[in-house]
């Protein structure tokens, strides 16, 4: 019997900046936590991080430091911003996001987080102009959600975004 794959790690991206992917990431993570799941929200936008602003904390250390080998990820986690929800901020901006996100440390992070948490929500950069960041992250996750802002994203951007993501499990029209 063919069993459906359980989607526990989800990358949230959009075709271009400003479509609301961070808002969708935060709200999805909070909604899952409110249902009693343990959720880790990771800001993997190492160029223009926004989770810290959305949740009201300072972005001092986080994913970039872990991926650079400066620290382990555990001490960078901000616990319990909402019951059941922990957050790993992006940390300081990185000069080489593609190299960091495609490193073995990113794969290790995902597998370790999924040992401790029910869900991993990854706020990714938009596909344009930094196509590789989002593609790398989507390739590591069980599924990706494409956020499309109504009346903003040109149709060809959305079609191209869809072609560049192999594992879209849903589209959010914002």
PDB file of C-alpha atoms in Angstrom:
ATOM      1  CA  UNK A   1       0.000   0.000   0.000  1.00  0.00           C
ATOM      2  CA  UNK A   2       1.467   3.393  -1.007  1.00  0.00           C
ATOM      3  CA  UNK A   3       1.721   5.546   2.104  1.00  0.00           C
ATOM      4  CA  UNK A   4       1.649   9.311   1.812  1.00  0.00           C
ATOM      5  CA  UNK A   5       4.861  11.006   2.849  1.00  0.00           C
ATOM      6  CA  UNK A   6       4.425  13.016   6.036  1.00  0.00           C
ATOM      7  CA  UNK A   7       5.523  16.602   5.509  1.00  0.00           C
ATOM      8  CA  UNK A   8       7.354  17.783   8.635  1.00  0.00           C
ATOM      9  CA  UNK A   9       9.913  20.215   7.206  1.00  0.00           C
ATOM     10  CA  UNK A  10       8.484  23.037   5.109  1.00  0.00           C
ATOM     11  CA  UNK A  11      10.262  25.836   3.261  1.00  0.00           C
ATOM     12  CA  UNK A  12       8.184  28.980   2.743  1.00  0.00           C
ATOM     13  CA  UNK A  13       9.257  31.095  -0.219  1.00  0.00           C
ATOM     14  CA  UNK A  14       7.877  33.464  -2.849  1.00  0.00           C
ATOM     15  CA  UNK A  15       8.741  34.524  -6.370  1.00  0.00           C
ATOM     16  CA  UNK A  16      10.042  37.923  -5.230  1.00  0.00           C
ATOM     17  CA  UNK A  17      10.546  39.900  -1.993  1.00  0.00           C
ATOM     18  CA  UNK A  18       7.555  41.566  -0.359  1.00  0.00           C
ATOM     19  CA  UNK A  19       4.927  38.900  -1.014  1.00  0.00           C
ATOM     20  CA  UNK A  20       4.436  37.975   2.656  1.00  0.00           C
ATOM     21  CA  UNK A  21       6.463  34.781   3.094  1.00  0.00           C
ATOM     22  CA  UNK A  22       7.735  35.778   6.548  1.00  0.00           C
ATOM     23  CA  UNK A  23       4.184  36.524   7.735  1.00  0.00           C
ATOM     24  CA  UNK A  24       3.014  33.154   6.378  1.00  0.00           C
ATOM     25  CA  UNK A  25       6.006  31.359   7.992  1.00  0.00           C
ATOM     26  CA  UNK A  26       5.351  32.920  11.405  1.00  0.00           C
ATOM     27  CA  UNK A  27       1.592  32.307  11.282  1.00  0.00           C
ATOM     28  CA  UNK A  28       1.984  28.706  10.077  1.00  0.00           C
ATOM     29  CA  UNK A  29       4.463  28.001  12.886  1.00  0.00           C
ATOM     30  CA  UNK A  30       2.177  29.588  15.514  1.00  0.00           C
ATOM     31  CA  UNK A  31      -0.870  27.683  14.182  1.00  0.00           C
ATOM     32  CA  UNK A  32       0.964  24.339  14.336  1.00  0.00           C
ATOM     33  CA  UNK A  33       2.191  25.118  17.872  1.00  0.00           C
ATOM     34  CA  UNK A  34      -1.342  26.069  18.969  1.00  0.00           C
ATOM     35  CA  UNK A  35      -2.477  22.589  17.900  1.00  0.00           C
ATOM     36  CA  UNK A  36      -0.062  21.113  20.427  1.00  0.00           C
ATOM     37  CA  UNK A  37       2.918  20.409  18.156  1.00  0.00           C
ATOM     38  CA  UNK A  38       6.503  21.304  18.955  1.00  0.00           C
ATOM     39  CA  UNK A  39       7.643  23.644  16.196  1.00  0.00           C
ATOM     40  CA  UNK A  40      10.996  25.157  15.231  1.00  0.00           C
ATOM     41  CA  UNK A  41      10.870  28.284  13.068  1.00  0.00           C
ATOM     42  CA  UNK A  42      14.158  29.006  11.281  1.00  0.00           C
ATOM     43  CA  UNK A  43      15.001  32.256   9.515  1.00  0.00           C
ATOM     44  CA  UNK A  44      17.137  31.036   6.609  1.00  0.00           C
ATOM     45  CA  UNK A  45      17.094  34.342   4.753  1.00  0.00           C
ATOM     46  CA  UNK A  46      20.747  35.155   5.381  1.00  0.00           C
ATOM     47  CA  UNK A  47      20.613  38.207   3.099  1.00  0.00           C
ATOM     48  CA  UNK A  48      17.480  40.008   4.353  1.00  0.00           C
ATOM     49  CA  UNK A  49      16.331  38.317   7.585  1.00  0.00           C
ATOM     50  CA  UNK A  50      12.914  39.381   8.874  1.00  0.00           C
ATOM     51  CA  UNK A  51      11.687  36.873  11.474  1.00  0.00           C
ATOM     52  CA  UNK A  52      13.296  38.852  14.318  1.00  0.00           C
ATOM     53  CA  UNK A  53      11.374  41.982  13.317  1.00  0.00           C
ATOM     54  CA  UNK A  54       8.102  40.080  12.905  1.00  0.00           C
ATOM     55  CA  UNK A  55       8.427  38.554  16.397  1.00  0.00           C
ATOM     56  CA  UNK A  56      10.090  41.528  18.103  1.00  0.00           C
ATOM     57  CA  UNK A  57      13.546  40.328  19.128  1.00  0.00           C
ATOM     58  CA  UNK A  58      17.130  41.259  18.289  1.00  0.00           C
ATOM     59  CA  UNK A  59      18.956  39.311  15.596  1.00  0.00           C
ATOM     60  CA  UNK A  60      22.336  38.808  17.238  1.00  0.00           C
ATOM     61  CA  UNK A  61      23.270  35.177  16.790  1.00  0.00           C
ATOM     62  CA  UNK A  62      21.672  32.385  14.873  1.00  0.00           C
ATOM     63  CA  UNK A  63      21.774  30.248  11.753  1.00  0.00           C
ATOM     64  CA  UNK A  64      24.662  32.048  10.035  1.00  0.00           C
ATOM     65  CA  UNK A  65      26.918  31.543  13.075  1.00  0.00           C
ATOM     66  CA  UNK A  66      26.015  27.852  13.268  1.00  0.00           C
ATOM     67  CA  UNK A  67      26.546  27.287   9.540  1.00  0.00           C
ATOM     68  CA  UNK A  68      29.886  29.152   9.720  1.00  0.00           C
ATOM     69  CA  UNK A  69      31.032  26.810  12.508  1.00  0.00           C
ATOM     70  CA  UNK A  70      31.131  29.538  15.171  1.00  0.00           C
ATOM     71  CA  UNK A  71      28.621  27.831  17.473  1.00  0.00           C
ATOM     72  CA  UNK A  72      26.183  24.985  17.783  1.00  0.00           C
ATOM     73  CA  UNK A  73      22.573  25.791  16.884  1.00  0.00           C
ATOM     74  CA  UNK A  74      21.034  24.981  20.285  1.00  0.00           C
ATOM     75  CA  UNK A  75      22.400  28.025  22.166  1.00  0.00           C
ATOM     76  CA  UNK A  76      21.105  30.319  19.382  1.00  0.00           C
ATOM     77  CA  UNK A  77      17.482  29.168  19.737  1.00  0.00           C
ATOM     78  CA  UNK A  78      15.005  31.559  21.307  1.00  0.00           C
ATOM     79  CA  UNK A  79      12.615  29.305  23.232  1.00  0.00           C
ATOM     80  CA  UNK A  80       8.906  29.719  23.731  1.00  0.00           C
ATOM     81  CA  UNK A  81       8.078  32.980  21.974  1.00  0.00           C
ATOM     82  CA  UNK A  82       4.694  31.263  21.726  1.00  0.00           C
ATOM     83  CA  UNK A  83       3.869  28.025  23.634  1.00  0.00           C
ATOM     84  CA  UNK A  84       5.416  25.100  21.722  1.00  0.00           C
ATOM     85  CA  UNK A  85       7.256  27.388  19.294  1.00  0.00           C
ATOM     86  CA  UNK A  86      11.018  27.928  19.329  1.00  0.00           C
ATOM     87  CA  UNK A  87      12.853  30.179  16.877  1.00  0.00           C
ATOM     88  CA  UNK A  88      16.304  30.112  15.337  1.00  0.00           C
ATOM     89  CA  UNK A  89      17.031  33.615  13.997  1.00  0.00           C
ATOM     90  CA  UNK A  90      19.221  34.176  10.936  1.00  0.00           C
ATOM     91  CA  UNK A  91      22.008  35.823  12.910  1.00  0.00           C
ATOM     92  CA  UNK A  92      24.462  38.229  11.353  1.00  0.00           C
ATOM     93  CA  UNK A  93      24.255  38.598   7.575  1.00  0.00           C
ATOM     94  CA  UNK A  94      26.564  36.265   5.705  1.00  0.00           C
ATOM     95  CA  UNK A  95      28.834  36.994   2.755  1.00  0.00           C
ATOM     96  CA  UNK A  96      28.370  33.529   1.237  1.00  0.00           C
ATOM     97  CA  UNK A  97      24.767  32.363   1.832  1.00  0.00           C
ATOM     98  CA  UNK A  98      24.763  29.781  -0.991  1.00  0.00           C
ATOM     99  CA  UNK A  99      27.851  28.032   0.392  1.00  0.00           C
ATOM    100  CA  UNK A 100      26.466  28.086   3.945  1.00  0.00           C
ATOM    101  CA  UNK A 101      22.977  26.832   3.025  1.00  0.00           C
ATOM    102  CA  UNK A 102      24.368  24.027   0.851  1.00  0.00           C
ATOM    103  CA  UNK A 103      26.822  22.893   3.556  1.00  0.00           C
ATOM    104  CA  UNK A 104      26.560  19.607   5.392  1.00  0.00           C
ATOM    105  CA  UNK A 105      25.841  21.585   8.578  1.00  0.00           C
ATOM    106  CA  UNK A 106      22.457  22.642   7.133  1.00  0.00           C
ATOM    107  CA  UNK A 107      21.529  18.996   6.502  1.00  0.00           C
ATOM    108  CA  UNK A 108      22.639  18.116  10.046  1.00  0.00           C
ATOM    109  CA  UNK A 109      20.559  20.972  11.482  1.00  0.00           C
ATOM    110  CA  UNK A 110      17.412  19.774   9.711  1.00  0.00           C
ATOM    111  CA  UNK A 111      17.830  16.173  10.843  1.00  0.00           C
ATOM    112  CA  UNK A 112      18.632  17.181  14.441  1.00  0.00           C
ATOM    113  CA  UNK A 113      15.688  19.599  14.629  1.00  0.00           C
ATOM    114  CA  UNK A 114      13.320  16.882  13.348  1.00  0.00           C
ATOM    115  CA  UNK A 115      14.539  14.552  16.125  1.00  0.00           C
ATOM    116  CA  UNK A 116      13.395  17.105  18.730  1.00  0.00           C
ATOM    117  CA  UNK A 117      10.440  18.840  17.051  1.00  0.00           C
ATOM    118  CA  UNK A 118       7.277  17.771  15.246  1.00  0.00           C
ATOM    119  CA  UNK A 119       7.648  20.456  12.559  1.00  0.00           C
ATOM    120  CA  UNK A 120      10.366  22.617  11.067  1.00  0.00           C
ATOM    121  CA  UNK A 121       9.244  25.783   9.270  1.00  0.00           C
ATOM    122  CA  UNK A 122      11.993  27.504   7.264  1.00  0.00           C
ATOM    123  CA  UNK A 123      11.537  31.094   6.138  1.00  0.00           C
ATOM    124  CA  UNK A 124      13.502  31.216   2.889  1.00  0.00           C
ATOM    125  CA  UNK A 125      14.625  34.071   0.685  1.00  0.00           C
ATOM    126  CA  UNK A 126      12.482  34.812  -2.352  1.00  0.00           C
ATOM    127  CA  UNK A 127      13.403  32.992  -5.558  1.00  0.00           C
ATOM    128  CA  UNK A 128      14.191  36.231  -7.392  1.00  0.00           C
ATOM    129  CA  UNK A 129      16.872  37.519  -7.352  1.00  0.00           C
ATOM    130  CA  UNK A 130      18.599  34.800  -5.258  1.00  0.00           C
ATOM    131  CA  UNK A 131      17.280  31.675  -6.913  1.00  0.00           C
ATOM    132  CA  UNK A 132      19.878  29.292  -5.458  1.00  0.00           C
ATOM    133  CA  UNK A 133      19.159  30.040  -1.769  1.00  0.00           C
ATOM    134  CA  UNK A 134      15.515  28.959  -1.995  1.00  0.00           C
ATOM    135  CA  UNK A 135      16.219  26.021  -4.336  1.00  0.00           C
ATOM    136  CA  UNK A 136      18.864  24.619  -1.973  1.00  0.00           C
ATOM    137  CA  UNK A 137      16.531  24.904   1.031  1.00  0.00           C
ATOM    138  CA  UNK A 138      13.554  23.430  -0.831  1.00  0.00           C
ATOM    139  CA  UNK A 139      15.714  20.470  -1.849  1.00  0.00           C
ATOM    140  CA  UNK A 140      16.479  19.730   1.809  1.00  0.00           C
ATOM    141  CA  UNK A 141      12.884  19.962   3.067  1.00  0.00           C
ATOM    142  CA  UNK A 142       9.905  17.611   2.719  1.00  0.00           C
ATOM    143  CA  UNK A 143       7.888  20.300   0.975  1.00  0.00           C
ATOM    144  CA  UNK A 144       7.704  23.949   0.062  1.00  0.00           C
ATOM    145  CA  UNK A 145       4.953  26.535   0.129  1.00  0.00           C
ATOM    146  CA  UNK A 146       4.943  29.284  -2.479  1.00  0.00           C
ATOM    147  CA  UNK A 147       3.494  32.595  -1.277  1.00  0.00           C
ATOM    148  CA  UNK A 148       2.003  34.734  -4.047  1.00  0.00           C
ATOM    149  CA  UNK A 149       0.836  38.265  -3.383  1.00  0.00           C
ATOM    150  CA  UNK A 150      -2.330  38.979  -5.304  1.00  0.00           C
ATOM    151  CA  UNK A 151      -1.910  41.618  -7.973  1.00  0.00           C
ATOM    152  CA  UNK A 152       1.832  41.919  -7.373  1.00  0.00           C
ATOM    153  CA  UNK A 153       3.677  38.905  -8.738  1.00  0.00           C
ATOM    154  CA  UNK A 154       3.901  38.800 -12.543  1.00  0.00           C
ATOM    155  CA  UNK A 155       2.468  35.555 -13.923  1.00  0.00           C
ATOM    156  CA  UNK A 156       5.797  34.570 -15.526  1.00  0.00           C
ATOM    157  CA  UNK A 157       7.557  34.926 -12.145  1.00  0.00           C
ATOM    158  CA  UNK A 158       5.067  32.520 -10.561  1.00  0.00           C
ATOM    159  CA  UNK A 159       5.392  30.009 -13.412  1.00  0.00           C
ATOM    160  CA  UNK A 160       9.201  30.190 -13.198  1.00  0.00           C
ATOM    161  CA  UNK A 161       9.101  29.868  -9.402  1.00  0.00           C
ATOM    162  CA  UNK A 162       6.880  26.789  -9.650  1.00  0.00           C
ATOM    163  CA  UNK A 163       9.261  25.195 -12.191  1.00  0.00           C
ATOM    164  CA  UNK A 164      12.254  25.823  -9.923  1.00  0.00           C
ATOM    165  CA  UNK A 165      10.697  24.125  -6.886  1.00  0.00           C
ATOM    166  CA  UNK A 166      10.311  20.370  -7.153  1.00  0.00           C
ATOM    167  CA  UNK A 167       8.275  19.810  -3.990  1.00  0.00           C
ATOM    168  CA  UNK A 168       5.534  22.464  -3.759  1.00  0.00           C
ATOM    169  CA  UNK A 169       2.857  21.216  -1.374  1.00  0.00           C
ATOM    170  CA  UNK A 170       0.778  24.374  -1.540  1.00  0.00           C
ATOM    171  CA  UNK A 171       0.405  27.942  -2.705  1.00  0.00           C
ATOM    172  CA  UNK A 172      -0.781  30.760  -0.456  1.00  0.00           C
ATOM    173  CA  UNK A 173      -2.513  33.616  -2.246  1.00  0.00           C
ATOM    174  CA  UNK A 174      -1.830  36.591  -0.009  1.00  0.00           C
TER     175      UNK A 174
END
